[in-house]
PDB file of C-alpha atoms and ligand atoms in Angstrom:
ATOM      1  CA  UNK A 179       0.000   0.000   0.000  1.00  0.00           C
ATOM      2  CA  UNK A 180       1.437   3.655  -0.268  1.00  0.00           C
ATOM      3  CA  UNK A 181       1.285   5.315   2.984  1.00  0.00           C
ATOM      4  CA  UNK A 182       2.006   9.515   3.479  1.00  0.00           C
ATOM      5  CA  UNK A 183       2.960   9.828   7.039  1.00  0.00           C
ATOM      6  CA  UNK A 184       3.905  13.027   8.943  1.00  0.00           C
ATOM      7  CA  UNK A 185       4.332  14.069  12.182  1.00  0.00           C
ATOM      8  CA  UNK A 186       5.658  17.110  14.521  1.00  0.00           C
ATOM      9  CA  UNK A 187       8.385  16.645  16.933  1.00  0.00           C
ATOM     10  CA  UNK A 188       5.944  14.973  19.590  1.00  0.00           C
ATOM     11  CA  UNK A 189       4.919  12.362  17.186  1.00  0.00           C
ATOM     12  CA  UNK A 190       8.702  12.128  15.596  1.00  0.00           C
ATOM     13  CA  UNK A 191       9.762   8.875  17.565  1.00  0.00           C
ATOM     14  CA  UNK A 192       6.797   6.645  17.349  1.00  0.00           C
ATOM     15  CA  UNK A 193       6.273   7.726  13.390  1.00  0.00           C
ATOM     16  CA  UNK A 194       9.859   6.600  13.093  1.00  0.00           C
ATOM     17  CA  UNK A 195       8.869   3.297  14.986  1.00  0.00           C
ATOM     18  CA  UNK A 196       6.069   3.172  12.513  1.00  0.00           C
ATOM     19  CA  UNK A 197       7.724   3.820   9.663  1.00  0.00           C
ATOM     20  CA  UNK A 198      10.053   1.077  10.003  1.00  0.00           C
ATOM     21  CA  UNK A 199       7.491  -1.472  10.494  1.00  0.00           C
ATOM     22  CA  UNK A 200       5.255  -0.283   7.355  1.00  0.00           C
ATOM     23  CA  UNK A 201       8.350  -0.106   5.146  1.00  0.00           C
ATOM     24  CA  UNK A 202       9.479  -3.852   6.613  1.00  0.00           C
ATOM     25  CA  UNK A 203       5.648  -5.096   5.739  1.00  0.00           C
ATOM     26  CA  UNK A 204       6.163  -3.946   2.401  1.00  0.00           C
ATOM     27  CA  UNK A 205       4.561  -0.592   1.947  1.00  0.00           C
ATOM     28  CA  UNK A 206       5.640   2.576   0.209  1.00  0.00           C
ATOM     29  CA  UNK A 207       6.165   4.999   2.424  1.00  0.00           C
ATOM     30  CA  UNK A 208       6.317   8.589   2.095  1.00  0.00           C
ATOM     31  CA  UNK A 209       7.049  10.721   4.816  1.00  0.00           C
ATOM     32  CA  UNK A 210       6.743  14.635   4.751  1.00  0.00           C
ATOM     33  CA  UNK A 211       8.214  15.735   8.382  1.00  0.00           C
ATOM     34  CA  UNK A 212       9.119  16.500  10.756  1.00  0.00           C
ATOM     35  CA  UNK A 213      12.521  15.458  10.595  1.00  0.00           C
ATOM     36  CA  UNK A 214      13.745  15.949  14.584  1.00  0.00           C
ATOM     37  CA  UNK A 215      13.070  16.458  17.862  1.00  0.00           C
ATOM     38  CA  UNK A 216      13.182  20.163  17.250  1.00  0.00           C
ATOM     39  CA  UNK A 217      10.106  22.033  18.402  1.00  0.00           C
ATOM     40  CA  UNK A 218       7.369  22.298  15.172  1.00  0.00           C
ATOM     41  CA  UNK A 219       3.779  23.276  14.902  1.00  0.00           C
ATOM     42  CA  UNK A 220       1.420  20.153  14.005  1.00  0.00           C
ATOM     43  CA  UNK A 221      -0.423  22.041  11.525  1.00  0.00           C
ATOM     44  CA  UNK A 222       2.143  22.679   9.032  1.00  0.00           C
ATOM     45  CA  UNK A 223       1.607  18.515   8.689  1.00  0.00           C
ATOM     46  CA  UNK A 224      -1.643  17.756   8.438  1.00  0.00           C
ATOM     47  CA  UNK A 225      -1.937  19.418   4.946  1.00  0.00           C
ATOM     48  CA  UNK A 226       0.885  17.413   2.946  1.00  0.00           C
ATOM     49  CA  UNK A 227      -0.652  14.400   4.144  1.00  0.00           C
ATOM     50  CA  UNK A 228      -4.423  15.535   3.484  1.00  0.00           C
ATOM     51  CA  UNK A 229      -3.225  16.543  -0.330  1.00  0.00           C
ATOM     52  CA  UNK A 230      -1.459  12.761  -0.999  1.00  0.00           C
ATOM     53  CA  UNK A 231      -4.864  11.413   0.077  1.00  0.00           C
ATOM     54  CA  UNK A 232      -7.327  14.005  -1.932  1.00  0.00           C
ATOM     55  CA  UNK A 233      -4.499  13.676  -4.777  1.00  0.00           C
ATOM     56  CA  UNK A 234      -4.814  10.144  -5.126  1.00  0.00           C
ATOM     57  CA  UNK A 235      -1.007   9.581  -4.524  1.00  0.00           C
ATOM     58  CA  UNK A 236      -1.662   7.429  -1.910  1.00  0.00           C
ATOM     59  CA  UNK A 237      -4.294   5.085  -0.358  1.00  0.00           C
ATOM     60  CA  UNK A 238      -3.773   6.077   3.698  1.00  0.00           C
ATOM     61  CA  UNK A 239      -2.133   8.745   5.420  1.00  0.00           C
ATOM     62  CA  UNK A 240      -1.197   8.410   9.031  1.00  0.00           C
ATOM     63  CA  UNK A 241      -0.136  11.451  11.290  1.00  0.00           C
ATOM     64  CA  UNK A 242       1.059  11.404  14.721  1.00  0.00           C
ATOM     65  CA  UNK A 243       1.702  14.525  17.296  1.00  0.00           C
ATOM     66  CA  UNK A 244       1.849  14.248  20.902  1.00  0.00           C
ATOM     67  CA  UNK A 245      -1.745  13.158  21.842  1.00  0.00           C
ATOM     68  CA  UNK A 246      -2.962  13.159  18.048  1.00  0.00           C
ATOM     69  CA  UNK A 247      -5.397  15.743  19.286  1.00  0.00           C
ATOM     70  CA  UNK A 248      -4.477  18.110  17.174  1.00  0.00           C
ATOM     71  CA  UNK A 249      -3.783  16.234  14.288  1.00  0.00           C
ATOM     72  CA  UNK A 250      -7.038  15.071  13.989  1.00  0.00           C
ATOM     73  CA  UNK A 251      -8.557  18.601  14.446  1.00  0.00           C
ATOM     74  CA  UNK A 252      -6.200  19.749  11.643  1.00  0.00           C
ATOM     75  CA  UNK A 253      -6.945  16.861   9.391  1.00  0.00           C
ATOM     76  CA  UNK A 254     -10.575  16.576  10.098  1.00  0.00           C
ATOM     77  CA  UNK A 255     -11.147  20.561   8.383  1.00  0.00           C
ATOM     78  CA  UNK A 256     -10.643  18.670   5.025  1.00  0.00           C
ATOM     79  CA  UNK A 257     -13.574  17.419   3.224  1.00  0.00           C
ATOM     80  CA  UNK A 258     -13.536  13.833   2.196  1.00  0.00           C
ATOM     81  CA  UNK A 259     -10.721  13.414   5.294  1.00  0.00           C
ATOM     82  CA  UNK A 260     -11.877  11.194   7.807  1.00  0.00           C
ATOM     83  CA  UNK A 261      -9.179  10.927  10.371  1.00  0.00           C
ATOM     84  CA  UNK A 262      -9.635   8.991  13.556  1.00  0.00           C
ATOM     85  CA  UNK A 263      -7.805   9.391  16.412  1.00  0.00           C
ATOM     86  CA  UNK A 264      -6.866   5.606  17.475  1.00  0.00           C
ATOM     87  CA  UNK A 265      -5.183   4.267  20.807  1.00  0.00           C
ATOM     88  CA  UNK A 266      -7.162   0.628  20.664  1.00  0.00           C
ATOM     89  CA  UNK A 267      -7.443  -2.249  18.497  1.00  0.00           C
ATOM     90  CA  UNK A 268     -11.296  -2.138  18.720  1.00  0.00           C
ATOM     91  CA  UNK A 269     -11.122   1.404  17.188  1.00  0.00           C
ATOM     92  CA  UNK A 270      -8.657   1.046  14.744  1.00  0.00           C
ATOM     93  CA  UNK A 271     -10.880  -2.057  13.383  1.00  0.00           C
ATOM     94  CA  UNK A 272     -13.964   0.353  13.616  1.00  0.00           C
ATOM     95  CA  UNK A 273     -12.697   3.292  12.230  1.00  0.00           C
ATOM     96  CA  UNK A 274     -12.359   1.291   8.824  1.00  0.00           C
ATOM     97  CA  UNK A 275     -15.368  -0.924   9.108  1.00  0.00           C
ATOM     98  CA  UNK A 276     -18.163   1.420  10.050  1.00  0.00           C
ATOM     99  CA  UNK A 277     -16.043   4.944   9.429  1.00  0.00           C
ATOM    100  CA  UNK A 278     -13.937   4.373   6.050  1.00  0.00           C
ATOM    101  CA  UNK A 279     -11.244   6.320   8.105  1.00  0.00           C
ATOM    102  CA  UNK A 280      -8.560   7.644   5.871  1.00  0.00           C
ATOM    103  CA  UNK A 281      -5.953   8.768   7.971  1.00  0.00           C
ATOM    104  CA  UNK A 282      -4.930   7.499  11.041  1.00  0.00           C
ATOM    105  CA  UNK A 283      -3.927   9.861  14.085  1.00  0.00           C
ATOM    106  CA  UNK A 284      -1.632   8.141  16.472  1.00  0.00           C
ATOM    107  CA  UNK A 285      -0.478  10.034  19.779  1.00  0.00           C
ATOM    108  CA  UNK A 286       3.242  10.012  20.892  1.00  0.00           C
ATOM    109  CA  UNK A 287       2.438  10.571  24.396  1.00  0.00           C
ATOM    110  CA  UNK A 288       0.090   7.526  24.718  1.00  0.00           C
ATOM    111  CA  UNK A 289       0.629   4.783  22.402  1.00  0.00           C
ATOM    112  CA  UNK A 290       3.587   2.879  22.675  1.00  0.00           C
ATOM    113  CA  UNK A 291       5.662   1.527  19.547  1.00  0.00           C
ATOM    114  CA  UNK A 292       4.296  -2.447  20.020  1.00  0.00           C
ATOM    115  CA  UNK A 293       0.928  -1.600  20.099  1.00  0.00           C
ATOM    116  CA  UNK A 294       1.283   1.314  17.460  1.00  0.00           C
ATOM    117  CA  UNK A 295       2.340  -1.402  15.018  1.00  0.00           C
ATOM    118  CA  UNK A 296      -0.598  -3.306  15.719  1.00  0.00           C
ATOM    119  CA  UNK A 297      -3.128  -1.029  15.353  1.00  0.00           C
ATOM    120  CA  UNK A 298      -1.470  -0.144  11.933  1.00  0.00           C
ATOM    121  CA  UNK A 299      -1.542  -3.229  10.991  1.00  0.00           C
ATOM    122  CA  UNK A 300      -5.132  -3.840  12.176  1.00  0.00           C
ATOM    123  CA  UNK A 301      -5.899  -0.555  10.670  1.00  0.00           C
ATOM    124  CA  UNK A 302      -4.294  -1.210   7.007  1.00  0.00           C
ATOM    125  CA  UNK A 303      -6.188  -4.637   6.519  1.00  0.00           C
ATOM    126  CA  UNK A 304      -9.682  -4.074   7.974  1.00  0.00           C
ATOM    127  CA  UNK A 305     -12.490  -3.252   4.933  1.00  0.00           C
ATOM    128  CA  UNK A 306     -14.629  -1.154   5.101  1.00  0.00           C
ATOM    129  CA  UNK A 307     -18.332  -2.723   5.108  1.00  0.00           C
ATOM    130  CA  UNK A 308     -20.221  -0.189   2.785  1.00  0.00           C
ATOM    131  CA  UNK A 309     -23.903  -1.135   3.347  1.00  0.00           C
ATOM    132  CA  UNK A 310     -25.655   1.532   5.656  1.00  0.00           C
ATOM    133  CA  UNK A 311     -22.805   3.184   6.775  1.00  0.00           C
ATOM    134  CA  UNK A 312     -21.861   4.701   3.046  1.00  0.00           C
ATOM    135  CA  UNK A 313     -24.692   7.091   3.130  1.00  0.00           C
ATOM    136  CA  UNK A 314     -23.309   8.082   6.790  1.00  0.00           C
ATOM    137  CA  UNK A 315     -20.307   8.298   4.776  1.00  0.00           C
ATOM    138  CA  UNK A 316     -22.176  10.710   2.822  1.00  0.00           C
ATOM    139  CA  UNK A 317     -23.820  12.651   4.918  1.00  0.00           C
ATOM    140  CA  UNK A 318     -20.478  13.656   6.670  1.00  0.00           C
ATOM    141  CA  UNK A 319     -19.613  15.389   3.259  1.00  0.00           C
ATOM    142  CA  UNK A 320     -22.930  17.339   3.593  1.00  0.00           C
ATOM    143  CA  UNK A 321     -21.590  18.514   6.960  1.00  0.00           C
ATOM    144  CA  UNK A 322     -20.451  22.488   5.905  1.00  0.00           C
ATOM    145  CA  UNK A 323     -20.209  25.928   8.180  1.00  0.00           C
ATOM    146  CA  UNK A 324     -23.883  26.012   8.772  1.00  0.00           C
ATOM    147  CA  UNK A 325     -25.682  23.065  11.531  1.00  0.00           C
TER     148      UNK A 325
HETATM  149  C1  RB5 B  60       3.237  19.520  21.260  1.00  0.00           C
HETATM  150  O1  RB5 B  60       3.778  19.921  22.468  1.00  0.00           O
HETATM  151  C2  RB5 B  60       1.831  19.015  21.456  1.00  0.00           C
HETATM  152  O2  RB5 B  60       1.000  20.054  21.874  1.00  0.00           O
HETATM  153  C3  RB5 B  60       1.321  18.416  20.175  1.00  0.00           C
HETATM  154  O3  RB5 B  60       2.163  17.400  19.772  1.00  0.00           O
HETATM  155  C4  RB5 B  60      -0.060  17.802  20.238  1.00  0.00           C
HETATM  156  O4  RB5 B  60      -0.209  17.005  21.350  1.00  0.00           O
HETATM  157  C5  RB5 B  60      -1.170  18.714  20.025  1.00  0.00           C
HETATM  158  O5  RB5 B  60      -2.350  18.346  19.993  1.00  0.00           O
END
């Protein structure tokens, strides 16, 4: 699968951890910063990532910052991004099954490396199931400025 991936300097260590194990389950792997520890802002991030995804480039993105918070807030202002914030293996298999979650937010602070991988991996080869849930789906790209 090709993967963007991007990070601040929170989420620099476990995306490194992550991209290790994507590129050694034999994915292509893109990743657009940060590059260090050095203090960043997460929301210079989210857009590369969000662009490889609306582009086409590439099937999943994945960003990680220091509790993903706000790497889901910035991600989640795109339409057609549906980016879900994931420290479980129960929500990393719903977010694809009932959510059709593009992006995956991961969180520096909480997650650990072992379980990171799995919910990657959990998260890369769930399907989603379509049915009643694609005209939820839908309905989230209705969602604008006005309730
Ligand atoms: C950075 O200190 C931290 O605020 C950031 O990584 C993230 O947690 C924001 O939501």
């Amino acid at each position: 699968m090709k993967i963007v991936i991007g990070s601040d300097h929170a989420g620099y260590e476990l995306k490194k951890a992550v991209v290790e194990h994507l590129l050694e389950s034999g994915n292509e792997v893109v990743d657009v910063g940060t590059d260090s520890m050095e203090s960043c802002d997460y929301p210079d991030f989210a857009p590369p990532v969000v662009s490889g995804i609306k582009s086409g480039d590439f099937e999943r993105g994945i960003l990680v910052c220091g509790t993903g918070l706000g790497m889901s807030m910035a991600a989640n202002r795109y339409a057609g991004v549906r980016a879900a914030l994931v420290s479980d293996l129960f929500s990393a298999e719903m977010s694809r099954r009932h959510n059709d979650s593009n992006v995956l937010v991961l969180s520096g602070m909480i997650t650990a490396p072992p379980l990171a991988r799995k919910i990657v991996d959990v998260w890369l080869s769930t399907e989603f199931e379509g049915g009643r849930h694609s005209k939820r789906i839908a309905k989230l790209d209705q969602i604008g400025d006005t309730p």
